[in-house]
Structure formats: C-alpha cells, structure tokens
Coordinates of C-alpha atoms in Angstrom, one line a residue:
M1252 CA 118.5 107.2 174.1
R1253 CA 120.9 109.5 172.3
L1254 CA 119.6 112.0 169.7
T1255 CA 121.9 112.4 166.7
T1256 CA 121.8 114.5 163.6
A1257 CA 120.7 111.4 161.6
V1258 CA 117.9 110.6 164.0
V1259 CA 116.7 114.3 163.9
A1260 CA 116.7 114.2 160.1
L1261 CA 114.8 110.9 159.9
V1262 CA 112.2 111.9 162.5
T1263 CA 111.7 115.3 160.8
A1264 CA 111.3 113.9 157.4
T1265 CA 108.9 111.2 158.6
A1266 CA 106.9 113.7 160.6
N1267 CA 106.7 116.2 157.8
A1268 CA 105.6 113.7 155.3
C1269 CA 102.9 112.2 157.6
L1270 CA 101.6 115.6 158.7
A1271 CA 101.5 117.0 155.2
S1272 CA 99.4 114.1 154.0
Q1273 CA 96.9 114.6 156.8
R1274 CA 96.0 118.3 156.8
D1275 CA 96.6 122.0 156.1
E1276 CA 99.9 122.8 157.8
T1277 CA 98.7 126.1 159.3
A1278 CA 95.3 124.9 160.7
E1279 CA 94.8 123.8 164.2
V1280 CA 93.9 120.1 164.6
P1281 CA 90.3 119.5 165.5
A1282 CA 89.9 118.6 169.2
V1283 CA 87.3 118.2 171.8
R1284 CA 88.0 121.1 174.3
T1285 CA 87.0 121.1 177.9
Y1286 CA 88.4 122.9 181.0
F1287 CA 88.4 122.8 184.7
Y1288 CA 90.2 124.4 187.7
A1289 CA 92.6 122.7 190.0
G1290 CA 93.8 123.6 193.5
G1291 CA 93.1 126.8 195.4
Q1292 CA 91.1 127.7 198.5
Y1293 CA 88.8 130.3 200.0
A1294 CA 90.4 133.2 201.7
D1295 CA 89.5 136.5 203.3
D1296 CA 89.1 139.2 200.7
G1297 CA 89.8 142.0 203.1
A1298 CA 86.3 143.4 202.8
G1299 CA 84.3 141.1 205.0
G1300 CA 83.9 138.3 202.5
E1301 CA 85.7 135.4 201.0
I1302 CA 87.4 134.9 197.6
F1303 CA 88.8 131.9 195.9
R1304 CA 92.5 132.2 195.1
D1305 CA 95.6 130.2 194.0
Q1306 CA 93.6 128.0 191.6
M1307 CA 95.0 126.9 188.2
Y1308 CA 93.1 126.9 184.9
V1309 CA 93.5 123.7 183.0
E1310 CA 92.3 123.2 179.4
K1311 CA 92.0 119.6 178.1
L1312 CA 92.2 118.8 174.3
V1313 CA 91.4 115.4 172.9
P1314 CA 92.0 114.6 169.2
A1315 CA 88.7 114.6 167.2
V1316 CA 90.3 113.3 164.0
H1317 CA 89.4 109.7 163.2
G1318 CA 92.2 107.3 162.3
I1319 CA 94.9 108.7 164.6
P1320 CA 96.2 106.0 167.0
M1321 CA 95.7 107.3 170.6
K1322 CA 98.7 107.4 173.0
Q1323 CA 98.1 106.4 176.6
T1324 CA 100.1 109.1 178.3
P1325 CA 98.9 112.7 178.1
I1326 CA 101.1 115.8 177.5
V1327 CA 101.0 118.7 179.9
L1328 CA 102.2 122.1 178.6
I1329 CA 103.3 124.7 181.0
H1330 CA 104.2 128.2 179.8
G1331 CA 106.7 130.7 181.1
K1332 CA 106.7 134.2 182.8
A1333 CA 104.4 136.9 181.3
Q1334 CA 102.8 134.2 179.1
T1335 CA 99.7 132.0 179.2
G1336 CA 98.6 128.7 177.7
T1337 CA 98.0 130.3 174.4
N1338 CA 101.8 129.9 173.8
F1339 CA 101.2 126.4 172.6
L1340 CA 98.2 127.0 170.3
N1341 CA 98.7 128.6 166.9
K1342 CA 101.9 130.6 166.6
P1343 CA 102.2 134.4 166.3
D1344 CA 102.8 134.1 162.5
G1345 CA 99.6 132.0 162.2
G1346 CA 101.4 128.7 162.0
R1347 CA 100.4 125.5 163.8
G1348 CA 101.5 125.3 167.4
W1349 CA 102.8 122.4 169.5
A1350 CA 99.4 121.6 171.0
S1351 CA 98.1 120.7 167.6
Q1352 CA 101.3 118.9 166.7
F1353 CA 100.9 116.6 169.7
L1354 CA 97.1 116.2 169.0
S1355 CA 98.0 115.1 165.4
Q1356 CA 100.3 112.5 166.9
G1357 CA 97.5 111.0 169.1
Y1358 CA 98.2 112.6 172.4
Q1359 CA 95.6 114.1 174.8
V1360 CA 97.0 117.5 175.7
Y1361 CA 96.5 119.6 178.8
I1362 CA 97.4 123.3 178.7
V1363 CA 97.5 125.4 181.9
D1364 CA 97.4 129.0 182.8
Q1365 CA 99.8 129.2 185.7
T1366 CA 98.4 130.3 189.1
L1367 CA 98.2 134.1 189.4
R1368 CA 98.2 134.4 185.6
G1369 CA 95.7 134.8 182.7
R1370 CA 92.6 132.8 183.5
S1371 CA 93.9 131.8 186.9
A1372 CA 93.0 134.9 188.9
W1373 CA 95.3 136.7 191.3
L1374 CA 93.9 138.1 194.6
P1375 CA 95.1 141.7 194.2
G1376 CA 97.6 142.7 196.9
H1377 CA 98.3 139.2 198.1
N1378 CA 102.1 138.6 198.3
A1379 CA 102.7 141.4 195.8
T1380 CA 101.7 145.1 195.8
Q1381 CA 100.9 145.0 192.0
P1382 CA 101.5 143.0 188.9
S1383 CA 104.6 143.3 186.8
T1384 CA 105.1 143.6 183.0
Y1385 CA 107.8 143.2 180.4
A1386 CA 108.6 146.2 178.2
A1387 CA 108.6 145.5 174.4
E1388 CA 112.3 146.4 174.4
I1389 CA 113.1 143.5 176.7
M1390 CA 111.2 141.1 174.5
E1391 CA 113.1 142.2 171.4
Q1392 CA 116.5 142.0 173.1
R1393 CA 116.0 138.6 174.8
F1394 CA 113.5 136.7 172.6
T1395 CA 112.8 138.0 169.1
A1396 CA 115.7 140.1 167.8
T1397 CA 118.6 138.9 169.9
W1398 CA 121.0 139.2 167.0
N1399 CA 120.6 143.0 167.1
A1400 CA 121.5 143.4 170.8
T1401 CA 124.1 140.6 171.2
L1402 CA 123.9 140.6 175.0
W1403 CA 125.5 137.1 175.1
P1404 CA 127.9 135.4 172.6
Q1405 CA 125.4 133.1 170.9
A1406 CA 122.8 135.8 170.3
Q1407 CA 124.3 136.6 166.8
N1408 CA 123.2 133.1 165.6
H1409 CA 119.5 133.9 166.1
T1410 CA 117.8 133.3 162.7
Q1411 CA 114.6 131.4 163.3
W1412 CA 112.2 134.1 164.6
P1413 CA 109.8 134.9 161.8
G1414 CA 110.0 138.6 160.7
S1415 CA 112.2 141.3 162.0
G1416 CA 111.4 140.6 165.7
K1417 CA 110.8 144.3 166.3
R1418 CA 107.9 146.6 167.2
G1419 CA 105.8 147.2 164.2
D1420 CA 106.4 143.9 162.6
P1421 CA 103.0 142.0 162.6
V1422 CA 104.5 138.8 164.0
F1423 CA 106.2 140.6 166.9
D1424 CA 103.1 142.7 167.6
A1425 CA 101.0 139.5 167.7
F1426 CA 103.5 137.9 170.1
Y1427 CA 103.9 140.9 172.4
S1428 CA 100.1 141.5 172.6
S1429 CA 99.8 138.0 174.0
N1430 CA 102.0 138.9 177.0
V1431 CA 100.2 139.4 180.3
Q1432 CA 100.8 140.8 183.7
F1433 CA 102.6 138.5 186.2
I1434 CA 103.2 138.4 189.9
N1435 CA 107.0 138.8 190.4
N1436 CA 107.2 136.7 193.5
A1437 CA 109.0 133.4 192.6
T1438 CA 108.4 131.7 195.9
Y1439 CA 104.7 132.4 195.9
Q1440 CA 104.4 131.4 192.2
Q1441 CA 106.2 128.1 192.7
E1442 CA 104.4 127.2 196.0
T1443 CA 100.9 127.8 194.4
M1444 CA 101.9 126.0 191.2
Q1445 CA 103.2 123.0 193.0
A1446 CA 100.0 122.8 195.1
A1447 CA 97.7 123.3 192.2
G1448 CA 99.7 121.0 190.0
A1449 CA 99.6 118.2 192.5
A1450 CA 95.8 118.7 192.7
F1451 CA 95.6 118.6 188.9
L1452 CA 97.6 115.3 188.7
D1453 CA 95.4 113.8 191.4
T1454 CA 92.3 114.8 189.4
I1455 CA 93.4 113.1 186.2
G1456 CA 94.9 110.2 188.1
G1457 CA 97.4 108.9 185.7
P1458 CA 101.0 109.4 184.7
V1459 CA 101.8 112.3 182.4
I1460 CA 104.6 113.9 180.4
L1461 CA 105.3 117.3 181.9
I1462 CA 106.7 119.9 179.4
G1463 CA 107.6 123.3 180.9
H1464 CA 109.2 126.4 179.4
S1465 CA 111.5 129.1 181.0
Q1466 CA 110.1 130.2 184.4
G1467 CA 107.6 127.4 183.9
G1468 CA 110.5 125.1 183.0
I1469 CA 111.3 124.3 186.6
L1470 CA 107.7 123.5 187.4
P1471 CA 107.9 119.9 186.1
L1472 CA 110.5 119.3 188.8
L1473 CA 108.2 120.6 191.5
L1474 CA 105.1 118.7 190.3
A1475 CA 107.1 115.5 189.8
D1476 CA 108.6 115.9 193.3
A1477 CA 105.1 116.3 194.8
R1478 CA 103.6 113.4 192.7
P1479 CA 106.4 111.2 191.4
E1480 CA 104.0 108.3 190.9
L1481 CA 101.9 110.4 188.5
T1482 CA 104.8 111.7 186.4
Q1483 CA 106.3 109.6 183.7
A1484 CA 108.9 112.0 182.2
L1485 CA 109.9 115.6 182.2
V1486 CA 110.9 117.9 179.3
L1487 CA 112.5 121.2 180.5
L1488 CA 112.6 123.8 177.7
E1489 CA 115.3 126.3 178.8
P1490 CA 114.2 126.2 182.5
N1491 CA 115.1 129.0 184.9
G1492 CA 118.7 128.7 185.9
P1493 CA 121.5 128.2 186.4
P1494 CA 121.8 126.6 189.8
F1495 CA 122.0 128.9 192.9
R1496 CA 122.5 132.2 191.0
D1497 CA 121.5 134.2 187.9
A1498 CA 123.6 134.6 184.8
V1499 CA 123.9 136.7 181.6
F1500 CA 121.7 139.6 182.9
S1501 CA 122.7 139.4 186.6
T1502 CA 124.9 137.3 188.9
K1503 CA 122.8 137.7 192.0
P1504 CA 122.0 134.7 194.2
A1505 CA 118.8 132.8 193.3
R1506 CA 117.2 129.4 193.6
A1507 CA 118.3 128.6 197.1
W1508 CA 117.2 124.9 196.6
G1509 CA 119.6 124.5 193.6
L1510 CA 117.0 124.7 190.8
T1511 CA 114.0 126.1 192.7
D1512 CA 113.1 128.8 195.3
V1513 CA 111.0 126.4 197.3
P1514 CA 111.9 123.0 198.8
L1515 CA 112.7 119.9 196.8
T1516 CA 113.0 116.5 198.4
Y1517 CA 116.7 115.7 198.9
S1518 CA 118.5 112.7 200.6
P1519 CA 119.9 113.3 203.1
P1520 CA 117.1 115.8 203.9
V1521 CA 117.7 119.5 203.5
T1522 CA 116.5 121.8 206.4
D1523 CA 118.4 124.9 205.6
P1524 CA 119.7 125.0 201.9
S1525 CA 122.1 127.8 202.7
T1526 CA 124.2 125.4 204.8
D1527 CA 123.0 121.9 203.8
L1528 CA 123.6 122.4 200.1
V1529 CA 127.3 123.1 200.1
Q1530 CA 128.2 125.0 197.0
E1531 CA 131.3 124.7 194.7
I1532 CA 132.2 126.8 191.7
Q1533 CA 133.3 124.8 188.6
P1534 CA 135.0 126.6 185.7
A1535 CA 133.2 127.4 182.5
R1536 CA 133.6 124.8 179.7
D1537 CA 134.8 127.6 177.4
A1538 CA 134.8 131.4 176.9
N1539 CA 131.2 131.3 175.6
H1540 CA 129.8 129.7 178.7
V1541 CA 129.5 130.7 182.3
E1542 CA 131.0 128.9 185.3
C1543 CA 128.7 126.5 187.1
V1544 CA 127.8 126.7 190.8
L1545 CA 127.1 123.1 191.8
Q1546 CA 127.0 121.0 195.0
A1547 CA 130.5 120.4 196.4
Q1548 CA 132.0 116.9 196.2
E1549 CA 132.6 116.9 199.9
P1550 CA 130.3 116.2 201.6
A1551 CA 128.7 113.9 199.0
P1552 CA 126.1 115.7 196.9
R1553 CA 122.6 115.3 198.1
R1554 CA 120.2 113.4 195.8
L1555 CA 116.8 114.4 194.5
T1556 CA 115.2 111.1 195.5
N1557 CA 111.8 111.7 193.9
L1558 CA 113.4 112.6 190.6
E1559 CA 116.5 110.5 190.2
Y1560 CA 114.8 107.7 188.2
K1561 CA 112.8 110.0 185.9
P1562 CA 113.7 110.5 182.3
I1563 CA 114.5 114.2 181.9
L1564 CA 115.1 116.0 178.6
L1565 CA 116.7 119.5 178.9
V1566 CA 116.3 121.4 175.6
T1567 CA 118.4 124.5 174.7
G1568 CA 118.3 126.7 171.6
E1569 CA 121.6 127.5 169.8
A1570 CA 121.2 131.2 170.0
S1571 CA 119.3 131.6 173.3
Y1572 CA 120.5 133.4 176.4
H1573 CA 120.2 130.0 178.0
A1574 CA 123.0 128.7 175.7
P1575 CA 125.7 129.9 178.1
Y1576 CA 124.4 128.2 181.2
D1577 CA 121.8 125.4 180.6
Y1578 CA 124.7 122.9 180.7
C1579 CA 125.1 123.8 184.4
V1580 CA 121.4 122.7 185.0
A1581 CA 122.1 119.4 183.3
R1582 CA 125.2 118.9 185.4
Y1583 CA 123.4 119.7 188.6
L1584 CA 120.6 117.2 187.9
R1585 CA 123.1 114.4 187.1
Q1586 CA 125.1 115.3 190.2
A1587 CA 121.9 115.0 192.3
G1588 CA 121.4 111.5 191.1
C1589 CA 119.2 112.1 188.0
S1590 CA 121.2 109.9 185.8
Q1591 CA 118.6 109.8 183.0
T1592 CA 119.0 113.5 182.3
Q1593 CA 119.8 114.2 178.7
H1594 CA 120.8 117.7 177.5
L1595 CA 119.6 118.3 173.9
E1596 CA 121.6 121.3 172.6
L1597 CA 119.8 121.9 169.3
G1598 CA 122.8 123.3 167.5
Q1599 CA 124.8 120.2 168.1
V1600 CA 122.2 118.0 166.4
G1601 CA 121.8 120.2 163.3
I1602 CA 118.9 122.4 164.4
H1603 CA 120.3 125.9 164.1
G1604 CA 119.3 129.5 164.9
N1605 CA 116.8 129.1 167.7
G1606 CA 116.2 131.6 170.5
H1607 CA 114.3 131.2 173.7
M1608 CA 110.8 131.0 172.2
M1609 CA 111.7 128.0 170.0
F1610 CA 108.2 126.6 169.9
M1611 CA 107.0 129.8 168.1
E1612 CA 109.9 129.9 165.6
K1613 CA 110.1 128.9 161.9
N1614 CA 111.4 125.4 162.6
S1615 CA 109.3 124.7 165.6
D1616 CA 107.8 121.5 163.9
Q1617 CA 111.3 120.1 163.6
I1618 CA 112.0 120.6 167.3
Q1619 CA 108.6 119.2 168.3
A1620 CA 109.2 116.1 166.2
V1621 CA 112.5 115.4 168.0
I1622 CA 110.9 115.9 171.5
E1623 CA 108.0 113.7 170.5
E1624 CA 110.4 110.9 169.4
W1625 CA 112.1 111.2 172.8
V1626 CA 108.7 111.0 174.6
R1627 CA 107.8 107.8 172.7
S1628 CA 111.1 106.3 173.9
T1629 CA 110.5 106.8 177.6

C-alpha cells in the first residue's frame, strides 16, 4: 500500500467526522481496564532473600462503548526511554491520546511499561549502579522546542508542539513531570524486553500489531523475531538508529546487530556481528541527511528471516532529529529482505511540523488516522 496526500486527506476527514459525531474530542474513550505482569523470574536480592525482577507491566483496554465494530487484531503500544505507558493515554495538553483513538476504532489495546521502568520494577544495582534521568534542557532541545536550538537542519520546521515547549509552560511541565528514571543499559533493557515481550505474546496467544516509539521503536523487531507467528505487523515510530552507529548528537558505534544491541535472527546465521555483518558506508541522499552504514553488497547481505515477510511501517516526523537518518533504517530493513517495509515521511504526505513526540502533538489525530488506515490494510 502506498500512502499519498490524497489518502491522508480522505482518511483524516473521514476519521474526524466520525469521531466528532461519537464523543467529546478531549475525553478518553470508556474502556474495561485490566492488567497483568509478563515475564521475569525470582533472583537473589543480595540480603539472603529472593526478589522478582525483569517483569513487564501490561495494561489491557477493551472498548466499553456499544455500537463500535470490534477488530480482531489487538494493538500493542510500547513507549520510549524515560517514558511509561502513560504516553499513549491523554496528552499533556489534555487532549485525547492514541490509546483512546484506537479504542474508538474498535481495537483492543495493550499498553506496557517497559521492564526496569515505571510499574515494572528494577532490582536496584542489577546491571546498573543507579538509574539515569533526562534534564529538562535536553527535552526542550530534542523534543518540544527544537526550533529554538536547531541542532539538526529540520529542527526549524517544528510547529506542532502545543505551547512554547519550554519550562514554565503548563503543557511542557505536564510532559516533563511524566518522565521517569531509566536504566541506561541498552543490552539489559533489550534482553529483558524481548523475554518479557515473548511471554506476553504467549499469554494472549494471538497475532498483534506492535507499535513502538524511539528507544522502544526497535522492540517490535525483537518481539517479532522471538515470536514471528504471533506478530501480524510492525509500526516503528522513529526507532533508535541509524544502523551500526549514532547520528546527530554523536557518531559513536552502536547497535552491533544492525538495528539492535542484542541478537537478531539472520540467514546465514550471525555469530560475531563485528565480522559477520560486513559494513559499508553509503553517501547521504542530500546535505540535510546523514550517510548510511549498511551491510556491504559483497558478501551478499544477510537476511532477517523472521521479519522479512512482515509488513513494517516506519514513521518519521518532518522536524524530528530522526529526519536526517530514519531513511537509513528503512534501507537496512529492505536490504535485509524486509521487502514490505514502507517509510512514511510525514512531511512528504502533507503532514507538517512534527517532532519526535508526534503522538502528543497538535495534529496527533491526523497521524494516528493514517497509521490506523495502514494497519487495516495489512
């Protein structure tokens, strides 16, 4: 499926008219709310006892509004670093979040708190000496007032964050107060999320649509790799990237397995990614984008065998710090055999001004409607 400006306009108009006729645009959709924990195990607490660790909190929401046709495939929403599942409830400006949008369209919705985060407790001292935090200044520069810092070429186009995006503005303060401590150990985070995510999918026992954002944007790849039969499609909202090394704020090596810090299933098999995944630098597509580090053409690129037949939608905001490099992620996926990968660059389909936190911004309903239309097509 190809998303065009005309499709975006049609989907948005239809969705807005339908939703406006159903409810107050700022209220959460009524839902039956339950929760459970997935994964984890008992471990020595260091004081002669045992403690449960590495579990993942899962919240299940089922539409409670009569007359909404129910969809068969649930939506799973996975937040990013320093965040929790509250990302997808009501927005910092009080507007309706994506969880309610999907509920209003008839989906069951699962929202997680990643392992080691929020309601998924971390065993203090295990694989990290202490939690990390993001300063308010970083949030302003990268997420909410990027136009003011212009740390990347597209930042000046950021217009969709509600309010000034700076400390003291009530919307910014509401957003920043929702940030939590996180364990800055990518390998540990990804290992525990893959294990707990696989246990979660085993528990619900049916195919799902995985939607992940930022640091959590690569987790759909890991969950689908572990349980391909329980994953129908993947939506990657500006996932960690680009392949093999950082960009914009650093150029240090990262993501040794191409898109992740922990193993993915390749064919031929990869034992040591530093030698088996032969890297090649490809030039940037223009001055506003970074060069891509991909697999070399010789030997033939290794394929992501558990992912290559999955529909994958990669979504990038026009003004985000991901705008210079997300195209490299799409190229890497296609090169690794994921031929159903589609890169939705919002600015190119007439959705302008979005930063990294697109699902919290003023036009979030429009973006969600386009994603939901893609989900229905898979």
